[in-house]
PDB file of N, CA and C in Angstrom:
ATOM      1  N   UNK A   8     103.054 131.778 122.079  1.00 37.00           N
ATOM      2  CA  UNK A   8     103.065 130.444 122.641  1.00 37.00           C
ATOM      3  C   UNK A   8     102.130 129.553 121.824  1.00 37.00           C
ATOM      4  N   UNK A   9     102.577 128.355 121.552  1.00 39.00           N
ATOM      5  CA  UNK A   9     101.764 127.424 120.784  1.00 39.00           C
ATOM      6  C   UNK A   9     100.659 126.842 121.638  1.00 39.00           C
ATOM      7  N   UNK A  10      99.493 126.752 121.036  1.00 42.00           N
ATOM      8  CA  UNK A  10      98.363 126.158 121.721  1.00 42.00           C
ATOM      9  C   UNK A  10      98.340 124.675 121.437  1.00 42.00           C
ATOM     10  N   UNK A  11      98.092 123.884 122.444  1.00 44.00           N
ATOM     11  CA  UNK A  11      97.966 122.444 122.238  1.00 44.00           C
ATOM     12  C   UNK A  11      96.565 122.145 121.748  1.00 44.00           C
ATOM     13  N   UNK A  12      96.493 121.353 120.695  1.00 45.00           N
ATOM     14  CA  UNK A  12      95.200 120.969 120.160  1.00 45.00           C
ATOM     15  C   UNK A  12      95.098 119.467 120.132  1.00 45.00           C
ATOM     16  N   UNK A  13      93.917 118.999 120.340  1.00 48.00           N
ATOM     17  CA  UNK A  13      93.678 117.566 120.241  1.00 48.00           C
ATOM     18  C   UNK A  13      93.615 117.208 118.761  1.00 48.00           C
ATOM     19  N   UNK A  14      94.354 116.181 118.363  1.00 46.00           N
ATOM     20  CA  UNK A  14      94.359 115.754 116.969  1.00 46.00           C
ATOM     21  C   UNK A  14      93.020 115.098 116.663  1.00 46.00           C
ATOM     22  N   UNK A  15      92.437 115.505 115.553  1.00 44.00           N
ATOM     23  CA  UNK A  15      91.165 114.931 115.139  1.00 44.00           C
ATOM     24  C   UNK A  15      91.369 113.465 114.790  1.00 44.00           C
ATOM     25  N   UNK A  16      90.508 112.620 115.283  1.00 44.00           N
ATOM     26  CA  UNK A  16      90.606 111.195 114.983  1.00 44.00           C
ATOM     27  C   UNK A  16      89.284 110.734 114.413  1.00 44.00           C
ATOM     28  N   UNK A  17      89.297 110.399 113.160  1.00 45.00           N
ATOM     29  CA  UNK A  17      88.106 109.915 112.484  1.00 45.00           C
ATOM     30  C   UNK A  17      88.501 108.660 111.722  1.00 45.00           C
ATOM     31  N   UNK A  18      87.577 107.730 111.584  1.00 42.00           N
ATOM     32  CA  UNK A  18      87.891 106.467 110.922  1.00 42.00           C
ATOM     33  C   UNK A  18      88.279 106.664 109.467  1.00 42.00           C
ATOM     34  N   UNK A  19      87.851 107.763 108.852  1.00 44.00           N
ATOM     35  CA  UNK A  19      88.163 107.995 107.446  1.00 44.00           C
ATOM     36  C   UNK A  19      89.474 108.745 107.254  1.00 44.00           C
ATOM     37  N   UNK A  20      90.107 109.191 108.344  1.00 44.00           N
ATOM     38  CA  UNK A  20      91.374 109.916 108.221  1.00 44.00           C
ATOM     39  C   UNK A  20      92.469 109.029 107.659  1.00 44.00           C
ATOM     40  N   UNK A  21      93.436 109.676 106.990  1.00 46.00           N
ATOM     41  CA  UNK A  21      94.563 108.945 106.435  1.00 46.00           C
ATOM     42  C   UNK A  21      95.457 108.408 107.541  1.00 46.00           C
ATOM     43  N   UNK A  22      95.405 109.022 108.700  1.00 48.00           N
ATOM     44  CA  UNK A  22      96.213 108.549 109.820  1.00 48.00           C
ATOM     45  C   UNK A  22      95.394 108.642 111.089  1.00 48.00           C
ATOM     46  N   UNK A  23      95.841 107.947 112.097  1.00 68.00           N
ATOM     47  CA  UNK A  23      95.196 108.057 113.396  1.00 68.00           C
ATOM     48  C   UNK A  23      96.282 108.162 114.452  1.00 68.00           C
ATOM     49  N   UNK A  24      95.870 108.371 115.669  1.00 79.00           N
ATOM     50  CA  UNK A  24      96.854 108.559 116.736  1.00 79.00           C
ATOM     51  C   UNK A  24      97.763 107.359 116.920  1.00 79.00           C
ATOM     52  N   UNK A  25      97.240 106.148 116.799  1.00 85.00           N
ATOM     53  CA  UNK A  25      98.094 104.977 116.999  1.00 85.00           C
ATOM     54  C   UNK A  25      99.184 104.918 115.938  1.00 85.00           C
ATOM     55  N   UNK A  26      98.879 105.305 114.721  1.00 86.00           N
ATOM     56  CA  UNK A  26      99.884 105.344 113.658  1.00 86.00           C
ATOM     57  C   UNK A  26     100.982 106.358 113.988  1.00 86.00           C
ATOM     58  N   UNK A  27     100.567 107.514 114.481  1.00 89.00           N
ATOM     59  CA  UNK A  27     101.544 108.548 114.846  1.00 89.00           C
ATOM     60  C   UNK A  27     102.389 108.085 116.022  1.00 89.00           C
ATOM     61  N   UNK A  28     101.766 107.505 117.039  1.00 91.00           N
ATOM     62  CA  UNK A  28     102.522 107.013 118.195  1.00 91.00           C
ATOM     63  C   UNK A  28     103.519 105.921 117.783  1.00 91.00           C
ATOM     64  N   UNK A  29     103.108 105.033 116.891  1.00 92.00           N
ATOM     65  CA  UNK A  29     104.012 103.979 116.417  1.00 92.00           C
ATOM     66  C   UNK A  29     105.219 104.576 115.702  1.00 92.00           C
ATOM     67  N   UNK A  30     104.976 105.564 114.872  1.00 94.00           N
ATOM     68  CA  UNK A  30     106.084 106.223 114.177  1.00 94.00           C
ATOM     69  C   UNK A  30     107.034 106.887 115.168  1.00 94.00           C
ATOM     70  N   UNK A  31     106.463 107.570 116.165  1.00 95.00           N
ATOM     71  CA  UNK A  31     107.307 108.228 117.165  1.00 95.00           C
ATOM     72  C   UNK A  31     108.129 107.219 117.962  1.00 95.00           C
ATOM     73  N   UNK A  32     107.550 106.070 118.240  1.00 96.00           N
ATOM     74  CA  UNK A  32     108.281 105.021 118.943  1.00 96.00           C
ATOM     75  C   UNK A  32     109.473 104.542 118.107  1.00 96.00           C
ATOM     76  N   UNK A  33     109.250 104.351 116.804  1.00 96.00           N
ATOM     77  CA  UNK A  33     110.352 103.935 115.929  1.00 96.00           C
ATOM     78  C   UNK A  33     111.425 105.012 115.842  1.00 96.00           C
ATOM     79  N   UNK A  34     111.004 106.271 115.778  1.00 97.00           N
ATOM     80  CA  UNK A  34     111.972 107.376 115.732  1.00 97.00           C
ATOM     81  C   UNK A  34     112.798 107.396 117.008  1.00 97.00           C
ATOM     82  N   UNK A  35     112.167 107.177 118.139  1.00 97.00           N
ATOM     83  CA  UNK A  35     112.883 107.119 119.406  1.00 97.00           C
ATOM     84  C   UNK A  35     113.958 106.032 119.357  1.00 97.00           C
ATOM     85  N   UNK A  36     113.619 104.891 118.772  1.00 96.00           N
ATOM     86  CA  UNK A  36     114.600 103.818 118.607  1.00 96.00           C
ATOM     87  C   UNK A  36     115.745 104.232 117.702  1.00 96.00           C
ATOM     88  N   UNK A  37     115.430 104.968 116.647  1.00 96.00           N
ATOM     89  CA  UNK A  37     116.482 105.451 115.749  1.00 96.00           C
ATOM     90  C   UNK A  37     117.433 106.390 116.480  1.00 96.00           C
ATOM     91  N   UNK A  38     116.899 107.263 117.301  1.00 97.00           N
ATOM     92  CA  UNK A  38     117.729 108.213 118.046  1.00 97.00           C
ATOM     93  C   UNK A  38     118.633 107.471 119.035  1.00 97.00           C
ATOM     94  N   UNK A  39     118.076 106.476 119.711  1.00 97.00           N
ATOM     95  CA  UNK A  39     118.909 105.681 120.634  1.00 97.00           C
ATOM     96  C   UNK A  39     120.022 104.958 119.873  1.00 97.00           C
ATOM     97  N   UNK A  40     119.716 104.497 118.670  1.00 96.00           N
ATOM     98  CA  UNK A  40     120.737 103.829 117.853  1.00 96.00           C
ATOM     99  C   UNK A  40     121.843 104.811 117.471  1.00 96.00           C
ATOM    100  N   UNK A  41     121.483 106.040 117.159  1.00 97.00           N
ATOM    101  CA  UNK A  41     122.490 107.055 116.838  1.00 97.00           C
ATOM    102  C   UNK A  41     123.373 107.309 118.054  1.00 97.00           C
ATOM    103  N   UNK A  42     122.773 107.384 119.230  1.00 97.00           N
ATOM    104  CA  UNK A  42     123.568 107.567 120.452  1.00 97.00           C
ATOM    105  C   UNK A  42     124.567 106.422 120.636  1.00 97.00           C
ATOM    106  N   UNK A  43     124.101 105.191 120.422  1.00 97.00           N
ATOM    107  CA  UNK A  43     125.000 104.034 120.545  1.00 97.00           C
ATOM    108  C   UNK A  43     126.134 104.107 119.516  1.00 97.00           C
ATOM    109  N   UNK A  44     125.790 104.481 118.301  1.00 97.00           N
ATOM    110  CA  UNK A  44     126.795 104.580 117.243  1.00 97.00           C
ATOM    111  C   UNK A  44     127.869 105.602 117.610  1.00 97.00           C
ATOM    112  N   UNK A  45     127.448 106.736 118.163  1.00 97.00           N
ATOM    113  CA  UNK A  45     128.414 107.753 118.570  1.00 97.00           C
ATOM    114  C   UNK A  45     129.287 107.255 119.721  1.00 97.00           C
ATOM    115  N   UNK A  46     128.669 106.584 120.678  1.00 97.00           N
ATOM    116  CA  UNK A  46     129.410 106.030 121.805  1.00 97.00           C
ATOM    117  C   UNK A  46     130.444 105.011 121.334  1.00 97.00           C
ATOM    118  N   UNK A  47     130.077 104.220 120.317  1.00 97.00           N
ATOM    119  CA  UNK A  47     130.967 103.191 119.769  1.00 97.00           C
ATOM    120  C   UNK A  47     131.965 103.756 118.762  1.00 97.00           C
ATOM    121  N   UNK A  48     131.903 105.078 118.545  1.00 96.00           N
ATOM    122  CA  UNK A  48     132.787 105.765 117.595  1.00 96.00           C
ATOM    123  C   UNK A  48     132.697 105.155 116.196  1.00 96.00           C
ATOM    124  N   UNK A  49     131.458 104.929 115.754  1.00 96.00           N
ATOM    125  CA  UNK A  49     131.214 104.360 114.427  1.00 96.00           C
ATOM    126  C   UNK A  49     131.525 105.389 113.352  1.00 96.00           C
ATOM    127  N   UNK A  50     131.603 104.919 112.126  1.00 96.00           N
ATOM    128  CA  UNK A  50     131.912 105.751 110.969  1.00 96.00           C
ATOM    129  C   UNK A  50     130.970 106.960 110.891  1.00 96.00           C
ATOM    130  N   UNK A  51     131.541 108.128 110.657  1.00 95.00           N
ATOM    131  CA  UNK A  51     130.790 109.383 110.623  1.00 95.00           C
ATOM    132  C   UNK A  51     129.671 109.336 109.581  1.00 95.00           C
ATOM    133  N   UNK A  52     129.945 108.816 108.409  1.00 96.00           N
ATOM    134  CA  UNK A  52     128.927 108.768 107.364  1.00 96.00           C
ATOM    135  C   UNK A  52     127.755 107.864 107.743  1.00 96.00           C
ATOM    136  N   UNK A  53     128.047 106.775 108.415  1.00 95.00           N
ATOM    137  CA  UNK A  53     126.976 105.876 108.861  1.00 95.00           C
ATOM    138  C   UNK A  53     126.099 106.570 109.901  1.00 95.00           C
ATOM    139  N   UNK A  54     126.721 107.331 110.802  1.00 96.00           N
ATOM    140  CA  UNK A  54     125.974 108.067 111.819  1.00 96.00           C
ATOM    141  C   UNK A  54     125.101 109.123 111.151  1.00 96.00           C
ATOM    142  N   UNK A  55     125.686 109.866 110.219  1.00 97.00           N
ATOM    143  CA  UNK A  55     124.926 110.906 109.530  1.00 97.00           C
ATOM    144  C   UNK A  55     123.757 110.321 108.743  1.00 97.00           C
ATOM    145  N   UNK A  56     123.953 109.158 108.159  1.00 96.00           N
ATOM    146  CA  UNK A  56     122.879 108.504 107.417  1.00 96.00           C
ATOM    147  C   UNK A  56     121.698 108.198 108.350  1.00 96.00           C
ATOM    148  N   UNK A  57     121.988 107.747 109.547  1.00 96.00           N
ATOM    149  CA  UNK A  57     120.930 107.456 110.513  1.00 96.00           C
ATOM    150  C   UNK A  57     120.242 108.724 111.010  1.00 96.00           C
ATOM    151  N   UNK A  58     121.014 109.791 111.158  1.00 96.00           N
ATOM    152  CA  UNK A  58     120.432 111.070 111.574  1.00 96.00           C
ATOM    153  C   UNK A  58     119.480 111.592 110.504  1.00 96.00           C
ATOM    154  N   UNK A  59     119.888 111.497 109.243  1.00 96.00           N
ATOM    155  CA  UNK A  59     119.026 111.939 108.142  1.00 96.00           C
ATOM    156  C   UNK A  59     117.744 111.104 108.105  1.00 96.00           C
ATOM    157  N   UNK A  60     117.860 109.798 108.313  1.00 96.00           N
ATOM    158  CA  UNK A  60     116.685 108.925 108.316  1.00 96.00           C
ATOM    159  C   UNK A  60     115.724 109.311 109.436  1.00 96.00           C
ATOM    160  N   UNK A  61     116.258 109.613 110.608  1.00 96.00           N
ATOM    161  CA  UNK A  61     115.411 110.015 111.743  1.00 96.00           C
ATOM    162  C   UNK A  61     114.742 111.351 111.461  1.00 96.00           C
ATOM    163  N   UNK A  62     115.483 112.273 110.875  1.00 95.00           N
ATOM    164  CA  UNK A  62     114.902 113.579 110.555  1.00 95.00           C
ATOM    165  C   UNK A  62     113.772 113.443 109.534  1.00 95.00           C
ATOM    166  N   UNK A  63     113.965 112.597 108.528  1.00 93.00           N
ATOM    167  CA  UNK A  63     112.914 112.379 107.537  1.00 93.00           C
ATOM    168  C   UNK A  63     111.680 111.746 108.176  1.00 93.00           C
ATOM    169  N   UNK A  64     111.894 110.854 109.119  1.00 94.00           N
ATOM    170  CA  UNK A  64     110.767 110.222 109.814  1.00 94.00           C
ATOM    171  C   UNK A  64     109.999 111.255 110.644  1.00 94.00           C
ATOM    172  N   UNK A  65     110.705 112.163 111.283  1.00 93.00           N
ATOM    173  CA  UNK A  65     110.062 113.226 112.057  1.00 93.00           C
ATOM    174  C   UNK A  65     109.259 114.138 111.128  1.00 93.00           C
ATOM    175  N   UNK A  66     109.823 114.451 109.975  1.00 88.00           N
ATOM    176  CA  UNK A  66     109.102 115.276 109.002  1.00 88.00           C
ATOM    177  C   UNK A  66     107.803 114.605 108.572  1.00 88.00           C
ATOM    178  N   UNK A  67     107.833 113.309 108.384  1.00 88.00           N
ATOM    179  CA  UNK A  67     106.638 112.573 107.987  1.00 88.00           C
ATOM    180  C   UNK A  67     105.574 112.636 109.085  1.00 88.00           C
ATOM    181  N   UNK A  68     105.994 112.537 110.334  1.00 89.00           N
ATOM    182  CA  UNK A  68     105.045 112.655 111.452  1.00 89.00           C
ATOM    183  C   UNK A  68     104.409 114.045 111.437  1.00 89.00           C
ATOM    184  N   UNK A  69     105.209 115.069 111.189  1.00 84.00           N
ATOM    185  CA  UNK A  69     104.670 116.429 111.136  1.00 84.00           C
ATOM    186  C   UNK A  69     103.602 116.544 110.054  1.00 84.00           C
ATOM    187  N   UNK A  70     103.852 115.942 108.907  1.00 80.00           N
ATOM    188  CA  UNK A  70     102.875 115.981 107.818  1.00 80.00           C
ATOM    189  C   UNK A  70     101.604 115.240 108.219  1.00 80.00           C
ATOM    190  N   UNK A  71     101.742 114.095 108.872  1.00 83.00           N
ATOM    191  CA  UNK A  71     100.565 113.335 109.298  1.00 83.00           C
ATOM    192  C   UNK A  71      99.729 114.114 110.312  1.00 83.00           C
ATOM    193  N   UNK A  72     100.391 114.802 111.224  1.00 81.00           N
ATOM    194  CA  UNK A  72      99.671 115.617 112.206  1.00 81.00           C
ATOM    195  C   UNK A  72      98.947 116.754 111.483  1.00 81.00           C
ATOM    196  N   UNK A  73      99.637 117.405 110.566  1.00 77.00           N
ATOM    197  CA  UNK A  73      99.029 118.485 109.794  1.00 77.00           C
ATOM    198  C   UNK A  73      97.844 117.973 108.985  1.00 77.00           C
ATOM    199  N   UNK A  74      98.000 116.833 108.358  1.00 77.00           N
ATOM    200  CA  UNK A  74      96.924 116.255 107.565  1.00 77.00           C
ATOM    201  C   UNK A  74      95.708 115.933 108.433  1.00 77.00           C
ATOM    202  N   UNK A  75      95.960 115.357 109.589  1.00 76.00           N
ATOM    203  CA  UNK A  75      94.866 115.021 110.496  1.00 76.00           C
ATOM    204  C   UNK A  75      94.115 116.277 110.909  1.00 76.00           C
ATOM    205  N   UNK A  76      94.847 117.330 111.229  1.00 72.00           N
ATOM    206  CA  UNK A  76      94.230 118.593 111.637  1.00 72.00           C
ATOM    207  C   UNK A  76      93.433 119.205 110.487  1.00 72.00           C
ATOM    208  N   UNK A  77      94.009 119.215 109.299  1.00 70.00           N
ATOM    209  CA  UNK A  77      93.335 119.805 108.140  1.00 70.00           C
ATOM    210  C   UNK A  77      92.068 119.034 107.796  1.00 70.00           C
ATOM    211  N   UNK A  78      92.146 117.731 107.816  1.00 70.00           N
ATOM    212  CA  UNK A  78      90.962 116.925 107.503  1.00 70.00           C
ATOM    213  C   UNK A  78      89.891 117.091 108.586  1.00 70.00           C
ATOM    214  N   UNK A  79      90.310 117.284 109.813  1.00 68.00           N
ATOM    215  CA  UNK A  79      89.355 117.524 110.890  1.00 68.00           C
ATOM    216  C   UNK A  79      88.586 118.814 110.682  1.00 68.00           C
ATOM    217  N   UNK A  80      89.251 119.824 110.146  1.00 61.00           N
ATOM    218  CA  UNK A  80      88.584 121.103 109.872  1.00 61.00           C
ATOM    219  C   UNK A  80      87.543 120.954 108.769  1.00 61.00           C
ATOM    220  N   UNK A  81      87.734 119.992 107.882  1.00 57.00           N
ATOM    221  CA  UNK A  81      86.816 119.799 106.764  1.00 57.00           C
ATOM    222  C   UNK A  81      85.888 118.612 106.970  1.00 57.00           C
ATOM    223  N   UNK A  82      85.871 118.069 108.180  1.00 60.00           N
ATOM    224  CA  UNK A  82      85.136 116.822 108.417  1.00 60.00           C
ATOM    225  C   UNK A  82      83.652 116.924 108.084  1.00 60.00           C
ATOM    226  N   UNK A  83      83.073 118.091 108.217  1.00 58.00           N
ATOM    227  CA  UNK A  83      81.658 118.242 107.940  1.00 58.00           C
ATOM    228  C   UNK A  83      81.339 118.433 106.468  1.00 58.00           C
ATOM    229  N   UNK A  84      82.359 118.685 105.667  1.00 60.00           N
ATOM    230  CA  UNK A  84      82.132 118.959 104.249  1.00 60.00           C
ATOM    231  C   UNK A  84      82.211 117.679 103.450  1.00 60.00           C
ATOM    232  N   UNK A  85      81.340 117.558 102.487  1.00 63.00           N
ATOM    233  CA  UNK A  85      81.325 116.384 101.616  1.00 63.00           C
ATOM    234  C   UNK A  85      81.767 116.759 100.205  1.00 63.00           C
ATOM    235  N   UNK A  86      82.349 117.922 100.068  1.00 72.00           N
ATOM    236  CA  UNK A  86      82.762 118.442  98.773  1.00 72.00           C
ATOM    237  C   UNK A  86      83.989 117.676  98.266  1.00 72.00           C
ATOM    238  N   UNK A  87      83.796 116.879  97.225  1.00 75.00           N
ATOM    239  CA  UNK A  87      84.876 116.054  96.684  1.00 75.00           C
ATOM    240  C   UNK A  87      86.015 116.916  96.151  1.00 75.00           C
ATOM    241  N   UNK A  88      85.685 118.014  95.486  1.00 75.00           N
ATOM    242  CA  UNK A  88      86.716 118.889  94.940  1.00 75.00           C
ATOM    243  C   UNK A  88      87.571 119.483  96.059  1.00 75.00           C
ATOM    244  N   UNK A  89      86.944 119.848  97.161  1.00 76.00           N
ATOM    245  CA  UNK A  89      87.683 120.391  98.293  1.00 76.00           C
ATOM    246  C   UNK A  89      88.655 119.354  98.853  1.00 76.00           C
ATOM    247  N   UNK A  90      88.204 118.110  98.984  1.00 75.00           N
ATOM    248  CA  UNK A  90      89.075 117.049  99.490  1.00 75.00           C
ATOM    249  C   UNK A  90      90.221 116.763  98.528  1.00 75.00           C
ATOM    250  N   UNK A  91      89.967 116.836  97.221  1.00 78.00           N
ATOM    251  CA  UNK A  91      91.034 116.632  96.241  1.00 78.00           C
ATOM    252  C   UNK A  91      92.066 117.751  96.344  1.00 78.00           C
ATOM    253  N   UNK A  92      91.586 118.973  96.496  1.00 74.00           N
ATOM    254  CA  UNK A  92      92.490 120.116  96.636  1.00 74.00           C
ATOM    255  C   UNK A  92      93.311 119.996  97.916  1.00 74.00           C
ATOM    256  N   UNK A  93      92.677 119.570  98.980  1.00 77.00           N
ATOM    257  CA  UNK A  93      93.386 119.368 100.237  1.00 77.00           C
ATOM    258  C   UNK A  93      94.477 118.317 100.080  1.00 77.00           C
ATOM    259  N   UNK A  94      94.173 117.225  99.405  1.00 79.00           N
ATOM    260  CA  UNK A  94      95.173 116.180  99.175  1.00 79.00           C
ATOM    261  C   UNK A  94      96.340 116.714  98.360  1.00 79.00           C
ATOM    262  N   UNK A  95      96.045 117.549  97.379  1.00 77.00           N
ATOM    263  CA  UNK A  95      97.105 118.133  96.546  1.00 77.00           C
ATOM    264  C   UNK A  95      98.015 119.020  97.407  1.00 77.00           C
ATOM    265  N   UNK A  96      97.417 119.808  98.264  1.00 74.00           N
ATOM    266  CA  UNK A  96      98.204 120.702  99.133  1.00 74.00           C
ATOM    267  C   UNK A  96      99.057 119.886 100.102  1.00 74.00           C
ATOM    268  N   UNK A  97      98.477 118.868 100.681  1.00 75.00           N
ATOM    269  CA  UNK A  97      99.222 118.032 101.628  1.00 75.00           C
ATOM    270  C   UNK A  97     100.393 117.359 100.939  1.00 75.00           C
ATOM    271  N   UNK A  98     100.181 116.841  99.745  1.00 78.00           N
ATOM    272  CA  UNK A  98     101.268 116.226  98.988  1.00 78.00           C
ATOM    273  C   UNK A  98     102.363 117.231  98.673  1.00 78.00           C
ATOM    274  N   UNK A  99     101.990 118.450  98.329  1.00 73.00           N
ATOM    275  CA  UNK A  99     102.978 119.491  98.047  1.00 73.00           C
ATOM    276  C   UNK A  99     103.776 119.831  99.306  1.00 73.00           C
ATOM    277  N   UNK A 100     103.083 119.927 100.446  1.00 74.00           N
ATOM    278  CA  UNK A 100     103.790 120.192 101.698  1.00 74.00           C
ATOM    279  C   UNK A 100     104.766 119.080 102.043  1.00 74.00           C
ATOM    280  N   UNK A 101     104.351 117.838 101.797  1.00 69.00           N
ATOM    281  CA  UNK A 101     105.229 116.711 102.093  1.00 69.00           C
ATOM    282  C   UNK A 101     106.486 116.779 101.237  1.00 69.00           C
ATOM    283  N   UNK A 102     106.386 117.202 100.008  1.00 72.00           N
ATOM    284  CA  UNK A 102     107.561 117.315  99.140  1.00 72.00           C
ATOM    285  C   UNK A 102     108.499 118.404  99.638  1.00 72.00           C
ATOM    286  N   UNK A 103     107.938 119.459 100.187  1.00 63.00           N
ATOM    287  CA  UNK A 103     108.755 120.555 100.716  1.00 63.00           C
ATOM    288  C   UNK A 103     109.497 120.107 101.960  1.00 63.00           C
ATOM    289  N   UNK A 104     108.778 119.396 102.813  1.00 58.00           N
ATOM    290  CA  UNK A 104     109.368 118.950 104.083  1.00 58.00           C
ATOM    291  C   UNK A 104     110.338 117.881 103.746  1.00 58.00           C
TER     292      UNK A 104
END
């Protein structure tokens, strides 16, 4: 079972909770638009394009949550090399997702 964790929120983080909530709100709007498109029997390719866009937006939220958590674990460290390595890993994960 997954444990719920509070997302670390620091002023120096690349993202904060309000940014994540805003993204989720936009994704919710995208999903409602896909529902409307299906109800209106819109072109299949147009519907699929919107689904792909929503999925990519969800992937980005996942990366932001992961980044926030990872940076929170290193919040006490001032090691510049460690932060650079962390940024490299996060960027690599984003490319995979």
